Coordinates of C-alpha atoms and ligand atoms in Angstrom, one line a residue:
M1 CA 0.0 0.0 0.0
K2 CA 1.3 3.4 -0.9
F3 CA 2.1 5.6 2.1
E4 CA 0.6 8.5 0.2
L5 CA -2.9 7.1 0.9
V6 CA -2.2 7.0 4.6
A7 CA -0.7 10.5 4.6
K8 CA -3.7 11.9 2.8
A9 CA -6.0 10.3 5.3
F10 CA -3.9 11.7 8.2
D11 CA -4.1 15.2 6.6
E12 CA -7.9 15.0 6.5
I13 CA -8.1 13.6 10.0
E14 CA -5.9 16.4 11.3
K15 CA -8.2 19.0 9.9
T16 CA -11.4 17.5 11.3
S17 CA -13.1 19.1 14.2
K18 CA -15.9 16.5 14.5
R19 CA -15.5 13.0 15.9
V20 CA -18.1 11.5 13.5
D21 CA -16.1 12.7 10.5
M22 CA -13.0 11.3 12.0
T23 CA -14.6 7.9 12.3
T24 CA -15.8 8.0 8.7
Q25 CA -12.4 9.1 7.4
L26 CA -10.7 6.2 9.3
A27 CA -13.3 3.7 8.0
A28 CA -12.6 4.9 4.5
L29 CA -8.9 4.4 5.1
F30 CA -9.4 0.9 6.5
E31 CA -11.5 0.0 3.4
Q32 CA -8.5 0.7 1.2
T33 CA -6.0 -1.1 3.4
P34 CA -5.0 -4.6 2.5
A35 CA -4.7 -7.1 5.3
E36 CA -0.9 -7.2 5.1
D37 CA -0.6 -3.5 5.8
M38 CA -3.4 -3.3 8.4
K39 CA -1.3 -3.9 11.4
N40 CA 1.2 -1.2 10.5
V41 CA -1.5 1.3 9.6
I42 CA -3.1 0.8 13.0
Y43 CA 0.2 1.2 14.8
L44 CA 1.0 4.4 12.8
L45 CA -2.4 5.8 13.8
Q46 CA -1.6 5.0 17.4
G47 CA 1.8 6.8 16.9
R48 CA 3.7 3.6 17.4
L49 CA 5.5 0.8 15.6
A50 CA 4.2 -2.1 17.6
P51 CA 1.7 -2.6 20.4
A52 CA 2.6 -0.6 23.6
Y53 CA 3.8 -3.6 25.5
E54 CA 6.7 -4.2 23.0
N55 CA 8.3 -0.9 24.1
T56 CA 9.6 0.1 20.7
E57 CA 10.5 3.7 21.3
T58 CA 9.9 5.9 18.2
G59 CA 10.7 9.4 19.5
L60 CA 13.8 11.0 17.8
G61 CA 15.3 14.3 19.0
E62 CA 14.7 17.5 17.2
K63 CA 18.4 18.0 16.4
L64 CA 18.6 14.7 14.5
V65 CA 15.4 15.3 12.6
I66 CA 16.6 18.8 11.6
Q67 CA 19.7 17.2 10.1
A68 CA 17.7 14.6 8.2
I69 CA 15.4 17.3 6.7
A70 CA 18.4 19.4 5.7
R71 CA 20.0 16.4 4.0
A72 CA 16.9 15.3 2.2
T73 CA 15.9 18.7 0.9
G74 CA 19.3 20.3 0.2
Y75 CA 18.7 23.2 2.6
T76 CA 21.2 23.9 5.4
K77 CA 20.7 23.0 9.0
E78 CA 20.5 26.7 9.8
D79 CA 17.7 27.2 7.2
V80 CA 15.7 24.5 8.8
E81 CA 16.3 25.8 12.3
K82 CA 15.3 29.3 11.3
K83 CA 12.0 28.2 9.7
F84 CA 11.3 25.9 12.6
K85 CA 11.6 28.8 15.0
K86 CA 9.0 30.6 13.0
T87 CA 6.5 27.8 12.6
G88 CA 7.1 25.6 15.6
D89 CA 6.4 22.5 13.6
L90 CA 9.2 20.6 11.9
G91 CA 6.6 18.6 10.0
Q92 CA 5.5 21.8 8.4
V93 CA 9.1 22.8 7.6
A94 CA 9.7 19.5 5.9
S95 CA 6.5 19.8 3.9
E96 CA 7.4 23.3 2.7
Y97 CA 10.9 22.5 1.7
L98 CA 9.7 19.3 -0.1
E99 CA 7.1 21.4 -1.9
K100 CA 10.0 23.4 -3.5
K101 CA 11.7 20.2 -4.4
T102 CA 8.4 19.0 -6.1
Q103 CA 8.3 22.1 -8.1
Q104 CA 11.7 21.2 -9.5
S105 CA 10.2 17.7 -10.1
L106 CA 12.9 16.0 -8.0
I107 CA 10.5 13.7 -6.2
R108 CA 9.5 10.2 -7.1
T109 CA 6.6 9.0 -5.0
T110 CA 7.6 5.5 -4.2
L111 CA 7.1 5.3 -0.5
S112 CA 5.1 2.4 0.8
V113 CA 3.6 1.8 4.3
K114 CA 5.9 -1.2 4.6
K115 CA 9.0 0.9 3.9
V116 CA 8.1 3.6 6.3
H117 CA 7.4 1.1 9.0
E118 CA 10.6 -0.8 8.2
N119 CA 12.9 2.2 8.4
F120 CA 11.3 3.5 11.6
L121 CA 11.7 0.0 13.2
K122 CA 15.4 0.0 12.2
L123 CA 15.7 3.4 13.8
A124 CA 14.1 2.3 17.0
T125 CA 16.4 -0.6 17.5
L126 CA 19.6 1.4 17.0
T127 CA 21.0 2.6 20.3
G128 CA 24.2 4.2 21.4
E129 CA 26.6 7.0 20.3
G130 CA 27.8 5.8 16.9
T131 CA 24.4 5.3 15.5
Q132 CA 23.5 8.9 15.1
E133 CA 24.7 9.0 11.5
L134 CA 22.8 5.9 10.5
K135 CA 19.6 7.3 12.0
I136 CA 19.9 10.5 10.0
K137 CA 20.5 8.4 6.9
L138 CA 17.4 6.2 7.5
L139 CA 15.2 9.2 8.1
A140 CA 16.6 11.2 5.2
E141 CA 16.0 8.2 3.0
L142 CA 12.3 8.3 3.8
L143 CA 12.2 12.0 3.3
N144 CA 14.0 11.8 0.0
S145 CA 11.1 9.9 -1.5
S146 CA 8.4 11.7 0.3
T147 CA 5.8 14.1 -1.2
P148 CA 5.3 17.3 0.9
N149 CA 2.4 15.8 2.7
E150 CA 4.1 12.5 3.3
G151 CA 7.1 14.3 4.6
K152 CA 5.0 16.3 7.1
F153 CA 3.8 13.0 8.7
V154 CA 7.1 11.2 8.5
V155 CA 8.7 14.0 10.5
R156 CA 5.9 14.3 13.0
F157 CA 5.9 10.5 13.5
A158 CA 9.6 10.6 14.0
L159 CA 9.2 13.2 16.7
G160 CA 6.4 11.3 18.4
A161 CA 4.0 14.2 17.7
L162 CA 1.4 13.2 15.1
R163 CA -1.3 15.5 16.4
L164 CA -4.1 13.4 15.0
G165 CA -6.0 13.0 18.3
V166 CA -7.2 9.5 17.3
G167 CA -7.9 7.2 20.3
D168 CA -8.4 3.5 20.5
P169 CA -12.2 3.8 20.9
T170 CA -12.4 5.8 17.6
L171 CA -10.3 3.2 15.9
M172 CA -12.6 0.5 17.1
D173 CA -15.6 2.4 16.0
A174 CA -14.2 2.8 12.5
L175 CA -13.4 -1.0 12.4
A176 CA -16.9 -1.7 13.4
H177 CA -18.1 0.6 10.6
V178 CA -16.2 -1.3 8.0
H179 CA -17.7 -4.7 9.1
L180 CA -21.2 -3.5 9.7
N181 CA -22.9 -5.2 6.8
E182 CA -21.4 -8.6 7.7
F183 CA -22.5 -8.1 11.3
Q184 CA -26.0 -7.2 10.3
K185 CA -26.3 -10.3 8.1
E186 CA -25.2 -12.5 10.9
N187 CA -27.3 -10.9 13.7
T188 CA -30.7 -10.5 12.1
A189 CA -32.5 -11.0 15.4
L190 CA -30.5 -8.3 17.1
V191 CA -31.0 -5.9 14.2
K192 CA -34.7 -6.5 14.3
E193 CA -34.8 -5.8 18.0
I194 CA -32.9 -2.5 17.5
D195 CA -35.1 -1.7 14.6
E196 CA -38.2 -2.1 16.7
S197 CA -36.8 -0.2 19.7
T198 CA -35.5 2.7 17.6
G199 CA -38.6 3.0 15.4
K200 CA -38.5 3.8 11.7
K201 CA -37.9 7.5 12.1
S202 CA -34.2 7.5 12.8
P203 CA -32.1 5.3 10.5
E204 CA -28.8 7.0 11.7
E205 CA -29.6 6.1 15.3
K206 CA -30.3 2.6 14.3
I207 CA -27.0 2.3 12.5
R208 CA -25.2 3.9 15.5
K209 CA -26.8 1.4 17.9
I210 CA -25.8 -1.6 15.7
R211 CA -22.3 -0.3 15.3
M212 CA -22.1 0.1 19.0
K213 CA -22.9 -3.6 19.5
L214 CA -20.2 -4.6 17.1
R215 CA -17.7 -2.2 18.6
E216 CA -18.5 -3.8 22.1
Q217 CA -17.5 -7.2 20.6
I218 CA -14.3 -5.8 19.2
E219 CA -13.5 -4.1 22.4
A220 CA -14.2 -7.2 24.5
K221 CA -11.4 -8.9 22.4
Y222 CA -9.1 -5.9 22.7
N223 CA -9.6 -5.9 26.4
I224 CA -8.1 -9.4 26.7
Y225 CA -5.6 -9.1 23.8
S226 CA -4.3 -5.6 23.8
D227 CA -2.8 -5.5 20.3
L228 CA -5.3 -3.6 18.1
G229 CA -3.0 -4.0 15.1
T230 CA -3.3 -7.8 15.1
L231 CA -7.0 -7.7 15.8
A232 CA -7.6 -5.4 12.8
Q233 CA -5.5 -7.6 10.6
K234 CA -7.5 -10.7 11.6
L235 CA -10.7 -8.7 10.9
T236 CA -9.5 -7.7 7.5
E237 CA -8.3 -11.2 6.6
K238 CA -11.2 -13.3 7.8
G239 CA -14.0 -10.8 8.6
L240 CA -15.8 -11.2 11.9
K241 CA -14.8 -14.8 12.1
G242 CA -11.2 -13.5 12.7
L243 CA -12.2 -12.6 16.2
N244 CA -13.3 -16.0 17.2
N245 CA -10.1 -17.5 18.3
I246 CA -8.6 -14.5 20.0
D247 CA -8.0 -15.5 23.6
L248 CA -5.7 -14.8 26.6
E249 CA -2.1 -15.3 25.7
P250 CA 0.9 -15.2 28.0
G251 CA 3.0 -12.3 26.9
V252 CA 0.1 -10.2 25.6
P253 CA -1.3 -8.0 28.5
I254 CA -4.9 -7.8 29.5
R255 CA -6.4 -4.3 29.9
P256 CA -6.8 -3.9 33.6
T257 CA -10.1 -3.7 35.6
L258 CA -10.6 -0.3 37.3
A259 CA -12.0 0.6 40.6
E260 CA -15.0 2.8 41.4
R261 CA -15.1 5.0 44.4
L262 CA -17.6 5.6 47.2
P263 CA -17.1 7.9 50.2
L264 CA -18.5 5.8 53.0
A265 CA -18.3 2.1 54.1
K266 CA -22.1 2.1 54.5
D267 CA -22.5 3.0 50.8
I268 CA -20.2 0.2 49.8
I269 CA -22.0 -2.5 51.8
E270 CA -25.3 -1.2 50.4
K271 CA -24.0 -1.6 46.9
L272 CA -22.1 -4.9 47.3
G273 CA -23.7 -6.7 50.2
K274 CA -21.3 -9.3 51.6
C275 CA -17.9 -8.7 50.0
I276 CA -14.2 -9.2 50.2
V277 CA -12.4 -6.2 51.7
E278 CA -8.7 -6.0 50.9
S279 CA -5.9 -3.8 51.9
K280 CA -5.0 -1.1 49.3
Y281 CA -1.3 -1.1 48.8
D282 CA 0.2 2.0 47.3
G283 CA 2.9 0.9 44.8
F284 CA 3.0 -0.3 41.2
R285 CA 0.1 -2.3 39.7
L286 CA 1.7 -5.2 37.9
Q287 CA 0.4 -7.9 35.7
V288 CA 2.6 -10.9 35.7
H289 CA 2.6 -13.5 32.9
K290 CA 4.4 -16.8 33.2
K291 CA 5.0 -19.4 30.5
G292 CA 7.6 -22.0 31.6
K293 CA 10.8 -20.2 32.0
D294 CA 9.5 -17.0 30.5
V295 CA 8.1 -14.2 32.6
W296 CA 6.7 -10.9 31.5
I297 CA 5.7 -8.0 33.8
F298 CA 3.4 -5.3 32.5
S299 CA 2.5 -2.0 34.1
R300 CA -1.0 -0.6 34.5
N301 CA -0.7 1.1 31.1
L302 CA 0.6 -2.1 29.6
E303 CA 4.2 -1.3 29.2
N304 CA 6.7 -4.1 29.5
M305 CA 8.6 -3.7 32.8
S306 CA 10.1 -7.2 32.9
D307 CA 13.7 -5.8 33.0
M308 CA 13.0 -3.4 35.8
F309 CA 12.0 -5.9 38.5
P310 CA 14.4 -8.9 38.5
E311 CA 13.4 -10.2 41.9
I312 CA 9.7 -10.4 40.8
V313 CA 10.7 -12.3 37.6
D314 CA 12.7 -14.7 39.9
A315 CA 9.9 -15.1 42.4
A316 CA 7.3 -15.7 39.6
K317 CA 9.4 -18.6 38.4
K318 CA 9.8 -20.1 42.0
Q319 CA 6.6 -19.1 43.8
L320 CA 3.8 -19.5 41.2
D321 CA 2.8 -23.1 41.0
C322 CA 1.9 -23.4 37.3
H323 CA 3.4 -23.9 33.9
T324 CA 1.5 -20.9 32.5
C325 CA -0.5 -18.3 34.4
I326 CA -1.5 -14.7 34.4
V327 CA -1.8 -12.9 37.7
E328 CA -2.2 -9.4 39.0
G329 CA -1.1 -7.5 42.1
E330 CA 0.5 -4.4 43.6
A331 CA 4.2 -4.3 44.2
L332 CA 5.8 -2.0 46.8
A333 CA 9.1 -1.6 48.6
V334 CA 9.1 -3.0 52.1
N335 CA 11.6 -2.1 54.9
E336 CA 13.3 -5.5 55.4
E337 CA 14.2 -4.8 59.0
T338 CA 10.9 -3.5 60.3
Q339 CA 8.7 -5.2 57.7
E340 CA 6.9 -1.8 57.3
F341 CA 5.7 -0.6 53.9
F342 CA 7.6 2.2 52.3
P343 CA 5.6 5.2 51.0
F344 CA 5.1 5.5 47.2
Q345 CA 7.8 8.2 47.0
I346 CA 10.3 5.5 48.0
T347 CA 8.9 2.7 45.9
I348 CA 8.9 4.9 42.8
Q349 CA 12.8 4.9 43.0
R350 CA 12.6 1.4 41.5
K351 CA 11.2 2.8 38.3
R352 CA 14.5 3.2 36.5
K353 CA 16.5 2.1 33.5
Y354 CA 20.0 2.0 35.0
D355 CA 21.5 0.5 38.2
I356 CA 18.6 -1.9 38.4
D357 CA 20.3 -4.6 40.3
E358 CA 21.8 -2.3 43.0
K359 CA 18.5 -0.7 43.6
A360 CA 16.7 -4.0 43.7
K361 CA 19.1 -5.0 46.5
E362 CA 18.6 -1.8 48.4
L363 CA 14.8 -1.6 48.0
P364 CA 13.5 -5.1 47.3
L365 CA 9.8 -5.2 46.3
K366 CA 7.0 -7.4 47.7
L367 CA 4.2 -8.3 45.3
F368 CA 0.8 -8.6 46.8
L369 CA -1.4 -10.6 44.4
F370 CA -5.1 -9.8 44.2
D371 CA -6.3 -11.6 41.1
V372 CA -5.7 -14.5 38.7
M373 CA -6.9 -14.5 35.1
S374 CA -5.6 -17.8 33.8
I375 CA -3.9 -20.9 35.0
N376 CA -2.4 -23.5 32.6
D377 CA -4.1 -21.8 29.6
K378 CA -7.5 -22.0 31.2
N379 CA -9.2 -18.6 31.1
L380 CA -10.5 -18.0 34.6
M381 CA -11.9 -14.5 34.0
P382 CA -15.5 -15.5 33.9
L383 CA -15.4 -17.2 37.3
P384 CA -16.8 -15.4 40.3
F385 CA -14.1 -13.5 42.3
H386 CA -14.3 -15.7 45.4
E387 CA -13.4 -18.7 43.3
R388 CA -10.5 -16.9 41.6
R389 CA -9.2 -15.9 44.9
E390 CA -9.3 -19.5 46.2
K391 CA -7.3 -20.6 43.1
L392 CA -4.9 -17.7 43.6
K393 CA -4.3 -18.7 47.2
K394 CA -3.4 -22.2 46.1
L395 CA -1.2 -21.0 43.3
I396 CA 1.2 -19.0 45.5
M397 CA 3.9 -21.1 47.1
K398 CA 5.8 -20.0 50.2
G399 CA 8.6 -17.5 49.5
E400 CA 10.0 -14.0 50.3
T401 CA 8.5 -11.9 47.5
I402 CA 5.0 -12.9 46.5
E403 CA 2.0 -13.0 48.9
L404 CA -1.7 -12.9 48.7
T405 CA -3.3 -9.5 49.6
N406 CA -4.6 -9.3 53.1
G407 CA -8.4 -9.4 53.2
I408 CA -11.6 -10.2 55.1
I409 CA -15.1 -11.2 54.1
T410 CA -17.9 -9.2 55.7
D411 CA -21.3 -7.6 55.3
S412 CA -20.9 -5.2 58.2
S413 CA -20.0 -1.6 57.5
R414 CA -18.6 -1.4 61.0
E415 CA -16.2 -4.1 60.2
V416 CA -15.3 -2.4 56.9
D417 CA -14.6 0.8 58.9
K418 CA -12.5 -1.1 61.4
F419 CA -10.5 -2.8 58.7
F420 CA -10.0 0.5 56.9
N421 CA -8.7 2.2 60.1
E422 CA -6.3 -0.7 60.8
N423 CA -4.9 -0.4 57.3
V424 CA -4.6 3.3 57.3
S425 CA -2.8 3.3 60.7
G426 CA -0.5 0.5 59.3
G427 CA 0.6 3.0 56.7
L428 CA -1.5 1.8 53.8
E429 CA -3.7 3.9 51.5
G430 CA -7.0 2.4 52.3
I431 CA -9.1 -0.5 51.2
V432 CA -10.6 -2.0 48.0
C433 CA -13.9 -3.8 48.4
K434 CA -14.7 -6.5 45.9
D435 CA -17.9 -8.1 44.6
L436 CA -17.7 -11.8 45.6
N437 CA -19.4 -12.9 42.4
A438 CA -18.0 -10.6 39.8
P439 CA -16.0 -11.9 36.8
Y440 CA -12.7 -10.2 36.0
I441 CA -13.9 -7.2 34.0
A442 CA -11.1 -6.3 31.7
G443 CA -10.6 -2.7 30.7
A444 CA -13.6 -1.3 32.5
R445 CA -14.8 0.5 35.6
K446 CA -17.8 -1.3 36.9
F447 CA -18.9 -1.7 40.5
A448 CA -16.9 -4.9 41.0
W449 CA -14.2 -3.0 42.9
I450 CA -14.9 -0.1 45.1
K451 CA -12.0 1.8 46.7
L452 CA -12.1 3.8 49.9
K453 CA -9.0 5.9 50.4
R454 CA -7.8 7.6 53.5
S455 CA -8.2 11.1 52.0
Y456 CA -11.9 10.8 51.5
K457 CA -13.8 13.3 53.7
G458 CA -16.6 15.7 53.1
E459 CA -14.7 17.9 50.7
L460 CA -13.2 16.7 47.5
Q461 CA -10.0 15.4 48.8
D462 CA -9.6 12.7 46.4
T463 CA -7.8 13.8 43.3
V464 CA -9.0 13.6 39.7
D465 CA -7.1 12.8 36.6
L466 CA -7.8 15.2 33.8
V467 CA -6.8 15.4 30.1
I468 CA -5.1 18.6 28.9
I469 CA -7.0 20.0 25.9
G470 CA -5.5 23.5 25.7
F471 CA -3.1 26.0 27.3
Y472 CA -3.0 29.7 28.0
K473 CA 0.0 32.0 27.4
G474 CA 1.8 33.1 30.5
K475 CA 1.2 36.6 31.7
G476 CA 3.5 38.7 33.9
K477 CA 6.1 36.6 35.5
R478 CA 5.1 33.5 33.6
T479 CA 5.7 35.1 30.1
E480 CA 9.1 33.6 30.0
F481 CA 7.7 30.1 30.3
G482 CA 5.2 30.5 27.4
L483 CA 2.5 28.9 29.5
G484 CA 0.4 30.3 32.3
G485 CA -2.3 27.7 32.7
L486 CA -4.2 24.8 31.2
L487 CA -7.7 24.0 30.0
A488 CA -8.5 20.4 31.1
A489 CA -11.2 17.9 30.5
V490 CA -12.8 14.7 31.8
Y491 CA -13.6 11.7 29.6
D492 CA -17.1 10.9 28.4
D493 CA -16.7 7.2 27.7
K494 CA -20.1 6.9 26.1
A495 CA -19.5 9.5 23.5
D496 CA -15.7 9.1 23.4
L497 CA -15.3 12.8 23.9
F498 CA -13.2 14.9 26.2
K499 CA -15.4 17.5 27.9
S500 CA -14.0 20.6 29.5
I501 CA -14.3 20.9 33.3
T502 CA -11.8 23.5 34.5
R503 CA -9.0 25.9 33.8
I504 CA -6.0 25.4 36.0
G505 CA -3.6 28.2 36.9
T506 CA -2.1 27.0 40.2
G507 CA 0.1 24.3 41.6
F508 CA 2.8 24.6 38.9
S509 CA 6.5 24.8 39.7
E510 CA 8.6 26.8 37.3
E511 CA 10.2 23.6 36.0
M512 CA 6.7 22.2 35.4
L513 CA 5.6 25.2 33.4
A514 CA 8.7 25.1 31.2
D515 CA 8.4 21.3 30.7
L516 CA 4.7 21.5 29.9
H517 CA 5.2 24.3 27.4
K518 CA 7.9 22.3 25.6
L519 CA 5.8 19.2 25.5
L520 CA 2.4 20.8 24.6
S521 CA 3.9 23.0 21.9
K522 CA 4.6 19.8 19.9
H523 CA 1.0 18.8 20.0
T524 CA -0.9 22.0 19.3
L525 CA -3.7 22.3 16.7
N526 CA -5.1 25.4 15.1
H527 CA -8.7 24.2 15.7
K528 CA -10.6 22.4 18.4
P529 CA -9.6 18.8 18.3
A530 CA -12.2 16.4 16.9
R531 CA -12.7 14.5 20.2
V532 CA -12.9 17.6 22.3
D533 CA -16.2 19.2 23.5
S534 CA -15.6 22.7 25.0
D535 CA -17.2 26.1 24.8
V536 CA -14.2 27.7 26.4
T537 CA -11.4 28.5 23.9
P538 CA -7.8 28.4 25.1
Y539 CA -4.9 30.3 23.7
A540 CA -3.8 27.0 21.9
W541 CA -5.7 23.8 21.5
V542 CA -3.8 20.6 22.3
E543 CA -4.3 17.1 21.0
P544 CA -6.0 15.3 23.9
K545 CA -3.1 13.0 24.9
F546 CA -1.7 14.0 28.3
V547 CA -3.1 13.3 31.7
I548 CA -2.5 15.3 34.9
E549 CA -3.5 14.7 38.5
V550 CA -5.5 17.6 39.9
R551 CA -6.7 18.4 43.4
A552 CA -9.7 20.7 43.9
D553 CA -11.8 21.8 46.8
E554 CA -15.2 21.0 45.4
I555 CA -17.2 20.1 42.3
T556 CA -19.7 22.8 41.4
Q557 CA -22.4 23.2 38.8
S558 CA -21.3 25.6 36.1
P559 CA -22.7 27.1 32.9
M560 CA -19.1 27.4 31.5
H561 CA -18.0 23.8 31.1
T562 CA -19.5 21.0 29.1
A563 CA -18.6 18.1 31.4
G564 CA -21.9 16.4 32.4
R565 CA -24.0 18.9 30.5
E566 CA -27.1 17.2 29.2
Q567 CA -28.4 18.0 25.8
G568 CA -30.6 21.1 25.9
E569 CA -29.4 22.0 29.4
S570 CA -27.2 24.9 30.2
T571 CA -25.1 23.7 33.2
G572 CA -22.3 21.2 33.4
Y573 CA -19.8 20.7 36.2
A574 CA -16.6 22.5 37.1
L575 CA -13.9 22.3 39.7
R576 CA -13.5 24.9 42.4
F577 CA -9.9 25.9 43.2
P578 CA -8.1 23.4 41.1
R579 CA -4.4 22.9 41.4
I580 CA -2.1 20.6 39.4
L581 CA -0.2 18.0 41.3
K582 CA 1.7 16.1 38.6
R583 CA 1.6 14.6 35.2
R584 CA 0.3 11.0 35.1
N585 CA 2.5 9.4 32.4
D586 CA 1.1 6.0 33.4
K587 CA -2.4 6.9 32.2
E588 CA -3.8 7.0 28.7
P589 CA -6.3 9.8 28.1
E590 CA -9.2 7.3 28.1
M591 CA -8.1 6.3 31.6
A592 CA -8.8 9.8 33.0
T593 CA -11.7 10.5 35.4
T594 CA -15.0 10.1 33.5
V595 CA -18.0 12.4 33.4
R596 CA -19.9 9.6 35.2
E597 CA -17.5 9.6 38.0
I598 CA -17.6 13.4 38.3
I599 CA -21.4 13.3 38.6
K600 CA -21.1 10.6 41.2
M601 CA -18.5 12.5 43.1
Y602 CA -20.8 15.6 43.0
Q603 CA -23.6 13.6 44.5
N604 CA -21.4 11.9 47.1
Q605 CA -20.1 15.3 48.1
K606 CA -23.6 16.5 48.8
K607 CA -24.4 13.3 50.7
V608 CA -21.3 13.5 52.9
K609 CA -22.0 17.1 53.7
V610 CA -25.5 16.1 54.8
E611 CA -24.1 13.2 56.9
E612 CA -21.5 15.5 58.5
A613 CA -24.1 18.2 59.3
R614 CA -26.2 15.6 61.2
Ligands
AMP701 P1 -6.7 4.1 42.1 O1 -5.4 4.1 41.4 O2 -6.8 5.1 43.2 O3 -7.8 4.2 41.1 O4 -6.9 2.7 42.8 C1 -7.0 1.5 42.2 C2 -5.6 0.9 42.2 O5 -5.3 0.4 43.5 C3 -5.4 -0.3 41.4 O6 -5.2 0.0 40.0 C4 -4.2 -1.0 42.0 O7 -3.0 -0.5 41.4 C5 -4.2 -0.5 43.4 N1 -4.4 -1.5 44.5 C6 -3.7 -1.6 45.6 N2 -4.1 -2.7 46.3 C7 -5.1 -3.3 45.7 C8 -6.0 -4.4 45.9 N3 -5.9 -5.1 47.0 N4 -6.9 -4.7 44.9 C9 -7.0 -4.0 43.8 N5 -6.2 -2.9 43.5 C10 -5.3 -2.5 44.4

């Protein structure tokens, strides 16, 4: 497949400001994509070369890219730098210089998707000092046969800044769109049901509903097999049948289940009845896969961390009584002398690329397992949680590193409170209460797990995770940083849109302002991004990609923001006195706090205030 087609689609997607159009454009691209290129097209759209868990880093430095552009276009490095200063986008610079080359008819458009992927893959595997020249050569080679539009995206991809704003849900919607006819033919009863419930008046609504059903099926597979490239390839090769034999596979991470929150033990018992209440450890969430002598460790956002935690790899080999299995838990550093848990600020020191063995000796981790998804290739996810926990207990053999989480079974809110207080005074973060009968719900936040953290009180003391959708120019003292504040959004998972909830101007350190400005400048757009819903217009729009943790005093109703605003109504929700705490690199934008959660937090906040006033 010619890369030209992909670059053309990228160009259209970039200009779109409506999510529906983005889906249609993606579907049209997929229709033209042959099965053998499908994987790579999906990865390119995700801004990657392989699924996230393969850790193939693509980001090249600006300096190197500047040299490659200069070499491919015949301009000097200084020319490129000067133009870059003006436009702020090296993709644009490459495109303009290539345009001049086109006018002199010096370009042959021969670039294929395969070639682009191949060169970037080579680039990604080259490491070390002496490889600089080779990297410039590989990139210049691509630019040499790029049209101006292709060049723009080759450069942006190289820098890790595509600015498309396409998310996995949108990709899945587009895949569903492509296979809609086949799905309708195979599911006539469902189509009839939707037909009847929708009435004849709204054909678009009917199509939307059917597409949603198919997307749910695709998503269910993606949740247990987090490689969208391979899924899309199978769909293209075999149609919907391609999904049938996708199942759990050691080495391919499962998208994690997420916890809901409630403010009081009483509410939790009301919701779950008799449940398992576990200690909530504050460390790294790890998914451990074992297959014979091979062990993989994945982080919460599915990166491969196997090299970072050698003692856990060792322990998995020795302490997990299975040939293959997939388990999940929280790892944290424990003071070996006192057996006390270290706070997260200490555990986080284990997240490093160098001096791993020394740090592992200094701060060994303990892994507290809380779930098991498969044993000896049997998928246990559909089993009720109490059965999985029994199996997990039997799976763990005695040893220094791996243990089962501490927990009790109860239906009394007084006991929940007591357990909570014991845990908090023991230095833990709180508790997680779990539905005894729930299956493992991959990739979703349902009321199977409910957390209660020590910071919950009447006011909004729990933090929220927001997605940056824009920024404001610095005024006064902040002029020098180029950034004075952010516009941030929560995620509406039903509509797959980011809806504005607050502007944030406090909590930033000077370093943070400078870093954010550098980062966000690479991802600005000159129109509202397609998946953003906001009436407030920032100084610059930013592709919804980065998550930040924010603390606020309260959630209020507000006419200004779109979060939680129902159709035809004028108020949504906003945060009062928001302040930024840090960036959450471990979260994808779709893992941010949702509109649903904000509404629930707003209601809880009111309820707790009433309780406290009593
Ligand atoms: P939060 O990050 O505040 O949404 O809380 C959910 C997180 O708590 C999970 O993603 C885990 O990383 C962590 N956690 C700690 N202990 C447990 C436990 N016993 N069960 C489930 N999750 C736990």
